[in-house]
PDB file of C-alpha atoms in Angstrom:
ATOM      1  CA  MET A   1     -25.518   1.562  13.720  1.00 49.00           C
ATOM      2  CA  SER A   2     -27.952   0.420  10.896  1.00 50.00           C
ATOM      3  CA  LYS A   3     -27.091  -2.474   8.623  1.00 51.00           C
ATOM      4  CA  GLY A   4     -27.310  -0.197   5.652  1.00 49.00           C
ATOM      5  CA  HIS A   5     -24.860   2.144   7.315  1.00 52.00           C
ATOM      6  CA  SER A   6     -22.509  -0.806   8.123  1.00 56.00           C
ATOM      7  CA  ASN A   7     -22.715  -2.002   4.444  1.00 80.00           C
ATOM      8  CA  VAL A   8     -22.082   1.492   2.880  1.00 83.00           C
ATOM      9  CA  GLY A   9     -19.094   1.706   5.158  1.00 85.00           C
ATOM     10  CA  GLN A  10     -17.813  -1.775   4.379  1.00 88.00           C
ATOM     11  CA  ILE A  11     -18.182  -1.151   0.562  1.00 90.00           C
ATOM     12  CA  ALA A  12     -16.497   2.138   0.772  1.00 91.00           C
ATOM     13  CA  LEU A  13     -13.264   0.682   2.399  1.00 92.00           C
ATOM     14  CA  VAL A  14     -13.018  -2.132  -0.046  1.00 92.00           C
ATOM     15  CA  GLY A  15     -13.671   0.560  -2.909  1.00 92.00           C
ATOM     16  CA  LEU A  16     -10.993   2.850  -1.350  1.00 93.00           C
ATOM     17  CA  PHE A  17      -8.616  -0.229  -1.134  1.00 92.00           C
ATOM     18  CA  VAL A  18      -9.083  -1.495  -4.737  1.00 89.00           C
ATOM     19  CA  THR A  19      -8.868   2.041  -6.228  1.00 89.00           C
ATOM     20  CA  ALA A  20      -5.672   2.679  -4.393  1.00 90.00           C
ATOM     21  CA  LEU A  21      -4.315  -0.390  -5.441  1.00 86.00           C
ATOM     22  CA  THR A  22      -5.072  -0.098  -9.096  1.00 83.00           C
ATOM     23  CA  THR A  23      -3.855   3.606  -9.226  1.00 85.00           C
ATOM     24  CA  ALA A  24      -0.593   2.310  -7.565  1.00 82.00           C
ATOM     25  CA  GLN A  25      -0.022  -0.243 -10.313  1.00 76.00           C
ATOM     26  CA  LEU A  26      -0.545   2.475 -13.122  1.00 78.00           C
ATOM     27  CA  THR A  27       1.528   5.264 -11.390  1.00 80.00           C
ATOM     28  CA  ALA A  28       4.579   3.396  -9.997  1.00 73.00           C
ATOM     29  CA  SER A  29       6.627   3.545 -13.002  1.00 73.00           C
ATOM     30  CA  LYS A  30       7.124   7.375 -12.917  1.00 78.00           C
ATOM     31  CA  LEU A  31       9.823   8.237 -10.419  1.00 77.00           C
ATOM     32  CA  LEU A  32       9.030  11.269  -8.230  1.00 79.00           C
ATOM     33  CA  ALA A  33      11.847  13.742  -6.798  1.00 81.00           C
ATOM     34  CA  ILE A  34      10.748  15.364  -3.644  1.00 81.00           C
ATOM     35  CA  PRO A  35      13.043  18.125  -2.107  1.00 82.00           C
ATOM     36  CA  LEU A  36      13.538  18.046   1.694  1.00 76.00           C
ATOM     37  CA  PRO A  37      12.888  21.342   3.482  1.00 76.00           C
ATOM     38  CA  SER A  38      16.145  23.528   3.803  1.00 75.00           C
ATOM     39  CA  ALA A  39      15.642  23.179   7.531  1.00 72.00           C
ATOM     40  CA  ILE A  40      16.202  19.502   7.242  1.00 73.00           C
ATOM     41  CA  GLY A  41      19.202  19.471   4.976  1.00 68.00           C
ATOM     42  CA  GLU A  42      20.424  16.255   3.807  1.00 75.00           C
ATOM     43  CA  LEU A  43      19.869  12.822   5.105  1.00 72.00           C
ATOM     44  CA  PRO A  44      22.112   9.813   4.898  1.00 73.00           C
ATOM     45  CA  VAL A  45      21.649   7.726   1.674  1.00 72.00           C
ATOM     46  CA  VAL A  46      18.759   9.956   0.563  1.00 72.00           C
ATOM     47  CA  GLY A  47      20.562  13.076   0.284  1.00 75.00           C
ATOM     48  CA  ALA A  48      18.726  16.402  -0.099  1.00 76.00           C
ATOM     49  CA  THR A  49      16.104  14.875  -2.459  1.00 80.00           C
ATOM     50  CA  ILE A  50      13.764  11.813  -1.688  1.00 78.00           C
ATOM     51  CA  ILE A  51      13.367   9.767  -4.836  1.00 76.00           C
ATOM     52  CA  LEU A  52      10.337   7.486  -4.682  1.00 75.00           C
ATOM     53  CA  PRO A  53       7.875   5.600  -7.050  1.00 76.00           C
ATOM     54  CA  GLY A  54       4.847   7.771  -7.977  1.00 77.00           C
ATOM     55  CA  ALA A  55       2.610   4.945  -6.641  1.00 77.00           C
ATOM     56  CA  ALA A  56       3.977   5.541  -2.753  1.00 77.00           C
ATOM     57  CA  LEU A  57       1.097   7.342  -1.597  1.00 79.00           C
ATOM     58  CA  ALA A  58      -1.709   5.406  -3.241  1.00 85.00           C
ATOM     59  CA  TYR A  59      -0.068   2.016  -1.997  1.00 80.00           C
ATOM     60  CA  ALA A  60       0.089   3.600   1.629  1.00 80.00           C
ATOM     61  CA  LEU A  61      -3.595   4.063   1.129  1.00 87.00           C
ATOM     62  CA  THR A  62      -4.087   0.321   0.759  1.00 87.00           C
ATOM     63  CA  PHE A  63      -2.678  -0.238   4.272  1.00 82.00           C
ATOM     64  CA  PHE A  64      -4.843   2.520   5.817  1.00 89.00           C
ATOM     65  CA  ALA A  65      -7.982   0.710   4.253  1.00 91.00           C
ATOM     66  CA  SER A  66      -6.940  -2.742   5.299  1.00 87.00           C
ATOM     67  CA  ASP A  67      -6.199  -1.509   8.656  1.00 86.00           C
ATOM     68  CA  CYS A  68      -9.804   0.222   9.090  1.00 90.00           C
ATOM     69  CA  TYR A  69     -11.234  -3.182   7.508  1.00 91.00           C
ATOM     70  CA  SER A  70      -9.411  -5.498  10.060  1.00 87.00           C
ATOM     71  CA  GLU A  71     -10.448  -3.739  12.879  1.00 86.00           C
ATOM     72  CA  LEU A  72     -14.091  -3.319  11.898  1.00 90.00           C
ATOM     73  CA  TYR A  73     -14.704  -6.650  10.423  1.00 89.00           C
ATOM     74  CA  GLY A  74     -12.168  -9.087  11.656  1.00 87.00           C
ATOM     75  CA  ARG A  75      -9.055 -10.977  10.566  1.00 84.00           C
ATOM     76  CA  ARG A  76     -10.477 -13.393   7.975  1.00 87.00           C
ATOM     77  CA  PRO A  77     -12.717 -10.908   5.991  1.00 90.00           C
ATOM     78  CA  ALA A  78      -9.470  -8.576   5.958  1.00 88.00           C
ATOM     79  CA  GLN A  79      -7.296 -11.367   4.326  1.00 86.00           C
ATOM     80  CA  VAL A  80     -10.015 -12.273   1.936  1.00 90.00           C
ATOM     81  CA  MET A  81     -10.094  -8.766   0.905  1.00 90.00           C
ATOM     82  CA  VAL A  82      -6.424  -8.696   0.456  1.00 85.00           C
ATOM     83  CA  ASN A  83      -6.206 -11.749  -1.360  1.00 85.00           C
ATOM     84  CA  VAL A  84      -8.983 -11.091  -3.703  1.00 88.00           C
ATOM     85  CA  GLY A  85      -7.054  -7.778  -4.322  1.00 85.00           C
ATOM     86  CA  PHE A  86      -4.060  -9.938  -5.220  1.00 81.00           C
ATOM     87  CA  ALA A  87      -6.023 -12.020  -7.785  1.00 84.00           C
ATOM     88  CA  MET A  88      -7.403  -8.495  -9.475  1.00 84.00           C
ATOM     89  CA  ASN A  89      -3.581  -7.688 -10.285  1.00 79.00           C
ATOM     90  CA  PHE A  90      -3.720 -10.397 -12.861  1.00 83.00           C
ATOM     91  CA  VAL A  91      -6.955  -9.018 -14.335  1.00 86.00           C
ATOM     92  CA  LEU A  92      -5.201  -5.665 -14.436  1.00 81.00           C
ATOM     93  CA  LEU A  93      -2.449  -7.016 -16.250  1.00 80.00           C
ATOM     94  CA  GLY A  94      -4.542  -9.025 -18.660  1.00 85.00           C
ATOM     95  CA  LEU A  95      -6.502  -5.849 -19.455  1.00 86.00           C
ATOM     96  CA  VAL A  96      -3.429  -3.754 -20.075  1.00 82.00           C
ATOM     97  CA  TRP A  97      -1.634  -6.084 -22.240  1.00 83.00           C
ATOM     98  CA  SER A  98      -4.887  -6.924 -24.283  1.00 89.00           C
ATOM     99  CA  THR A  99      -4.926  -3.100 -25.015  1.00 87.00           C
ATOM    100  CA  ILE A 100      -1.228  -2.905 -25.909  1.00 86.00           C
ATOM    101  CA  VAL A 101      -1.377  -5.676 -28.523  1.00 86.00           C
ATOM    102  CA  ALA A 102      -4.796  -4.923 -29.891  1.00 88.00           C
ATOM    103  CA  PRO A 103      -4.424  -3.375 -33.494  1.00 88.00           C
ATOM    104  CA  ALA A 104      -4.146   0.541 -33.349  1.00 85.00           C
ATOM    105  CA  ALA A 105      -5.558   3.169 -35.315  1.00 88.00           C
ATOM    106  CA  ASP A 106      -2.464   5.285 -34.609  1.00 88.00           C
ATOM    107  CA  PRO A 107       0.518   3.419 -34.733  1.00 85.00           C
ATOM    108  CA  GLU A 108       2.989   6.387 -33.251  1.00 85.00           C
ATOM    109  CA  PHE A 109       0.505   6.926 -30.373  1.00 84.00           C
ATOM    110  CA  ALA A 110       0.185   3.211 -29.855  1.00 84.00           C
ATOM    111  CA  ALA A 111       4.283   3.066 -29.429  1.00 84.00           C
ATOM    112  CA  GLU A 112       3.908   5.747 -26.822  1.00 81.00           C
ATOM    113  CA  PHE A 113       1.033   4.070 -25.129  1.00 80.00           C
ATOM    114  CA  SER A 114       3.033   0.892 -25.128  1.00 79.00           C
ATOM    115  CA  ASN A 115       6.074   2.549 -23.682  1.00 74.00           C
ATOM    116  CA  VAL A 116       4.356   3.877 -20.700  1.00 71.00           C
ATOM    117  CA  LEU A 117       1.977   0.981 -19.918  1.00 72.00           C
ATOM    118  CA  ALA A 118       4.394  -1.913 -20.619  1.00 69.00           C
ATOM    119  CA  SER A 119       6.724  -0.881 -17.922  1.00 62.00           C
ATOM    120  CA  GLY A 120       3.858  -1.612 -15.693  1.00 63.00           C
ATOM    121  CA  THR A 121       4.325  -5.364 -16.138  1.00 68.00           C
ATOM    122  CA  ASN A 122       7.497  -4.787 -13.962  1.00 72.00           C
ATOM    123  CA  ILE A 123       5.498  -2.827 -11.384  1.00 71.00           C
ATOM    124  CA  VAL A 124       2.862  -5.579 -11.289  1.00 70.00           C
ATOM    125  CA  ALA A 125       5.537  -8.346 -10.993  1.00 76.00           C
ATOM    126  CA  GLY A 126       7.041  -6.547  -8.011  1.00 80.00           C
ATOM    127  CA  SER A 127       3.874  -5.658  -6.555  1.00 75.00           C
ATOM    128  CA  LEU A 128       2.377  -9.107  -6.583  1.00 77.00           C
ATOM    129  CA  LEU A 129       5.076 -10.586  -4.543  1.00 83.00           C
ATOM    130  CA  ALA A 130       5.493  -7.466  -2.151  1.00 84.00           C
ATOM    131  CA  TYR A 131       1.526  -7.367  -2.054  1.00 77.00           C
ATOM    132  CA  LEU A 132       1.093 -10.827  -0.997  1.00 81.00           C
ATOM    133  CA  VAL A 133       3.724 -10.855   1.547  1.00 88.00           C
ATOM    134  CA  SER A 134       3.078  -7.686   3.106  1.00 87.00           C
ATOM    135  CA  GLN A 135      -0.450  -7.174   3.175  1.00 80.00           C
ATOM    136  CA  ASN A 136      -0.794 -10.623   4.844  1.00 85.00           C
ATOM    137  CA  TRP A 137       1.662  -9.815   7.304  1.00 90.00           C
ATOM    138  CA  ASP A 138      -0.180  -6.337   8.097  1.00 87.00           C
ATOM    139  CA  VAL A 139      -3.275  -8.259   8.807  1.00 86.00           C
ATOM    140  CA  ILE A 140      -1.405 -11.092  10.935  1.00 90.00           C
ATOM    141  CA  VAL A 141       0.620  -8.537  12.912  1.00 91.00           C
ATOM    142  CA  PHE A 142      -2.537  -6.190  13.491  1.00 89.00           C
ATOM    143  CA  HIS A 143      -4.618  -8.909  14.973  1.00 89.00           C
ATOM    144  CA  SER A 144      -1.762 -10.544  16.890  1.00 91.00           C
ATOM    145  CA  ILE A 145      -1.332  -7.163  18.737  1.00 92.00           C
ATOM    146  CA  ARG A 146      -5.028  -6.884  18.981  1.00 88.00           C
ATOM    147  CA  GLU A 147      -5.321 -10.302  20.720  1.00 90.00           C
ATOM    148  CA  MET A 148      -2.230  -9.289  23.120  1.00 91.00           C
ATOM    149  CA  THR A 149      -3.706  -6.084  24.228  1.00 90.00           C
ATOM    150  CA  ASP A 150      -7.290  -7.387  24.540  1.00 89.00           C
ATOM    151  CA  GLY A 151      -8.559  -5.117  22.063  1.00 83.00           C
ATOM    152  CA  ALA A 152      -6.891  -1.963  23.567  1.00 85.00           C
ATOM    153  CA  PHE A 153      -4.228   0.449  21.962  1.00 86.00           C
ATOM    154  CA  LEU A 154      -5.518   0.622  18.281  1.00 86.00           C
ATOM    155  CA  TRP A 155      -2.695   3.259  17.823  1.00 87.00           C
ATOM    156  CA  LEU A 156      -0.130   0.742  18.503  1.00 89.00           C
ATOM    157  CA  ARG A 157      -1.379  -2.034  16.241  1.00 88.00           C
ATOM    158  CA  ASN A 158      -1.997   0.388  13.511  1.00 84.00           C
ATOM    159  CA  ILE A 159       1.395   2.010  13.690  1.00 86.00           C
ATOM    160  CA  VAL A 160       3.470  -1.416  14.353  1.00 89.00           C
ATOM    161  CA  SER A 161       1.521  -3.429  11.815  1.00 88.00           C
ATOM    162  CA  THR A 162       1.758  -0.744   8.809  1.00 84.00           C
ATOM    163  CA  ALA A 163       5.512   0.188   9.639  1.00 87.00           C
ATOM    164  CA  THR A 164       6.803  -3.463   9.714  1.00 90.00           C
ATOM    165  CA  SER A 165       4.729  -4.466   6.476  1.00 89.00           C
ATOM    166  CA  GLN A 166       5.772  -1.280   4.496  1.00 83.00           C
ATOM    167  CA  ALA A 167       9.276  -2.078   5.343  1.00 89.00           C
ATOM    168  CA  ILE A 168       8.801  -5.506   3.808  1.00 91.00           C
ATOM    169  CA  ASP A 169       6.702  -4.253   0.974  1.00 86.00           C
ATOM    170  CA  THR A 170       9.267  -1.584   0.048  1.00 86.00           C
ATOM    171  CA  VAL A 171      12.214  -3.985  -0.280  1.00 91.00           C
ATOM    172  CA  ILE A 172      10.679  -6.602  -2.179  1.00 91.00           C
ATOM    173  CA  PHE A 173       8.846  -4.286  -4.267  1.00 84.00           C
ATOM    174  CA  VAL A 174      11.662  -1.874  -5.318  1.00 86.00           C
ATOM    175  CA  GLY A 175      14.015  -4.965  -5.655  1.00 88.00           C
ATOM    176  CA  VAL A 176      11.692  -6.758  -8.214  1.00 86.00           C
ATOM    177  CA  ALA A 177      10.051  -4.023 -10.086  1.00 80.00           C
ATOM    178  CA  PHE A 178      13.292  -1.828 -10.701  1.00 82.00           C
ATOM    179  CA  TYR A 179      16.107  -4.517 -10.814  1.00 87.00           C
ATOM    180  CA  VAL A 180      14.807  -8.251 -11.033  1.00 86.00           C
ATOM    181  CA  ALA A 181      12.058  -7.818 -13.502  1.00 80.00           C
ATOM    182  CA  PRO A 182      13.813  -5.574 -15.890  1.00 83.00           C
ATOM    183  CA  THR A 183      16.944  -7.989 -15.857  1.00 84.00           C
ATOM    184  CA  VAL A 184      14.727 -10.931 -16.373  1.00 82.00           C
ATOM    185  CA  LEU A 185      11.794  -9.759 -18.478  1.00 74.00           C
ATOM    186  CA  GLY A 186      13.770  -7.250 -20.601  1.00 75.00           C
ATOM    187  CA  ILE A 187      11.410  -4.638 -20.195  1.00 69.00           C
ATOM    188  CA  GLY A 188      12.959  -1.209 -19.459  1.00 70.00           C
ATOM    189  CA  GLN A 189      16.466  -0.770 -17.440  1.00 78.00           C
ATOM    190  CA  ALA A 190      17.473  -2.018 -14.328  1.00 82.00           C
ATOM    191  CA  LEU A 191      18.459   0.666 -11.947  1.00 82.00           C
ATOM    192  CA  PRO A 192      21.884   1.075 -10.390  1.00 85.00           C
ATOM    193  CA  GLN A 193      22.364  -0.197  -6.933  1.00 84.00           C
ATOM    194  CA  ASN A 194      22.751   3.362  -5.460  1.00 81.00           C
ATOM    195  CA  VAL A 195      19.620   4.598  -6.889  1.00 81.00           C
ATOM    196  CA  LEU A 196      17.664   1.207  -5.649  1.00 85.00           C
ATOM    197  CA  ILE A 197      18.910   1.888  -2.211  1.00 86.00           C
ATOM    198  CA  GLY A 198      17.682   5.574  -2.243  1.00 81.00           C
ATOM    199  CA  LEU A 199      14.076   4.534  -3.630  1.00 80.00           C
ATOM    200  CA  ILE A 200      14.075   1.933  -0.764  1.00 86.00           C
ATOM    201  CA  VAL A 201      14.764   4.483   1.889  1.00 84.00           C
ATOM    202  CA  GLY A 202      12.782   7.230   0.447  1.00 78.00           C
ATOM    203  CA  GLN A 203       9.581   5.340  -0.134  1.00 78.00           C
ATOM    204  CA  TYR A 204       9.851   3.646   3.409  1.00 84.00           C
ATOM    205  CA  LEU A 205      10.342   7.285   5.034  1.00 81.00           C
ATOM    206  CA  LEU A 206       7.099   8.375   3.235  1.00 78.00           C
ATOM    207  CA  LYS A 207       5.085   5.307   4.204  1.00 77.00           C
ATOM    208  CA  LEU A 208       6.432   5.374   7.774  1.00 81.00           C
ATOM    209  CA  LEU A 209       5.115   9.156   8.043  1.00 81.00           C
ATOM    210  CA  ILE A 210       1.973   8.104   6.549  1.00 79.00           C
ATOM    211  CA  ALA A 211       1.770   5.371   9.080  1.00 76.00           C
ATOM    212  CA  LEU A 212       2.032   7.968  11.913  1.00 81.00           C
ATOM    213  CA  VAL A 213      -0.202  10.613  10.525  1.00 85.00           C
ATOM    214  CA  ASP A 214      -2.993   8.279   9.444  1.00 85.00           C
ATOM    215  CA  THR A 215      -3.705   6.774  12.687  1.00 85.00           C
ATOM    216  CA  PRO A 216      -6.180   9.625  13.912  1.00 89.00           C
ATOM    217  CA  PHE A 217      -7.868   8.943  10.790  1.00 90.00           C
ATOM    218  CA  VAL A 218      -8.145   5.156  11.571  1.00 88.00           C
ATOM    219  CA  TYR A 219      -9.547   6.031  14.764  1.00 87.00           C
ATOM    220  CA  LEU A 220     -12.057   8.401  12.890  1.00 90.00           C
ATOM    221  CA  VAL A 221     -13.200   5.591  10.371  1.00 90.00           C
ATOM    222  CA  VAL A 222     -13.610   3.133  13.409  1.00 87.00           C
ATOM    223  CA  SER A 223     -15.667   5.750  15.336  1.00 87.00           C
ATOM    224  CA  LEU A 224     -18.108   6.334  12.599  1.00 86.00           C
ATOM    225  CA  LEU A 225     -18.497   2.821  11.307  1.00 85.00           C
ATOM    226  CA  GLY A 226     -18.019   0.802  14.423  1.00 77.00           C
ATOM    227  CA  ASP A 227     -19.599   0.366  17.761  1.00 59.00           C
ATOM    228  CA  GLU A 228     -18.934   3.023  20.328  1.00 37.00           C
ATOM    229  CA  SER A 229     -17.079   0.494  22.266  1.00 34.00           C
ATOM    230  CA  THR A 230     -14.534  -0.500  19.619  1.00 42.00           C
ATOM    231  CA  SER A 231     -12.204   2.328  20.476  1.00 39.00           C
ATOM    232  CA  ALA A 232     -13.027   2.847  24.235  1.00 37.00           C
ATOM    233  CA  ASP A 233     -10.414   2.505  26.667  1.00 37.00           C
ATOM    234  CA  ASP A 234      -7.677   1.940  23.954  1.00 43.00           C
ATOM    235  CA  GLY A 235      -5.281   4.351  25.545  1.00 41.00           C
ATOM    236  CA  TRP A 236      -5.268   6.877  22.557  1.00 41.00           C
ATOM    237  CA  VAL A 237      -7.217   9.624  24.238  1.00 41.00           C
ATOM    238  CA  ALA A 238      -6.859  10.459  27.851  1.00 34.00           C
ATOM    239  CA  ASP A 239     -10.088  10.568  30.068  1.00 35.00           C
TER     240      ASP A 239
END
């Protein structure tokens, strides 16, 4: 693989990571109501409808990107990407609030604009803590399993690292963004306990499903951007 090809892939993964992260911060305040298929019926706690933040899919993509990046470029570069992304949350917060407080040509629209984006402060507050803990956990677990299996079983480290880190992320994010931050900062309203639990369960179920579904795509990205030996004999495809 040429160096130019490698650089394009590396930049593309960082770009996907940052784009998904930014999108997640700006869309999380909208709560989605996803009805379950009639064949499934109702689930405990969740009921017949899964309630989850609008950022669930976008944020799940950050774990996909970080797992691909970890596998291809190593633990330290992946942690650098994760922690630089953490710092960029403050840039996002600064840019959003500088726009909110700047004089507006249309005060009525400015009020609507503020109502929509100011709630993003709660989202950023929750995601900062959740992100810092869960993304670093994801990288650590991913490479710990990689070392224990001598580089085999990419599917195992992708699923285990993502499933555990997403559990940590979901509990911290929902708790801070939709309860602690509104209570402490006074922006928006704290959600009732039953809604919070439903959010945590619903969001985690989606993230767990994505962790299972995205595994073949992790293999595809690694095979396209890495050496052929990267995914050989890892137990995913039978000879």
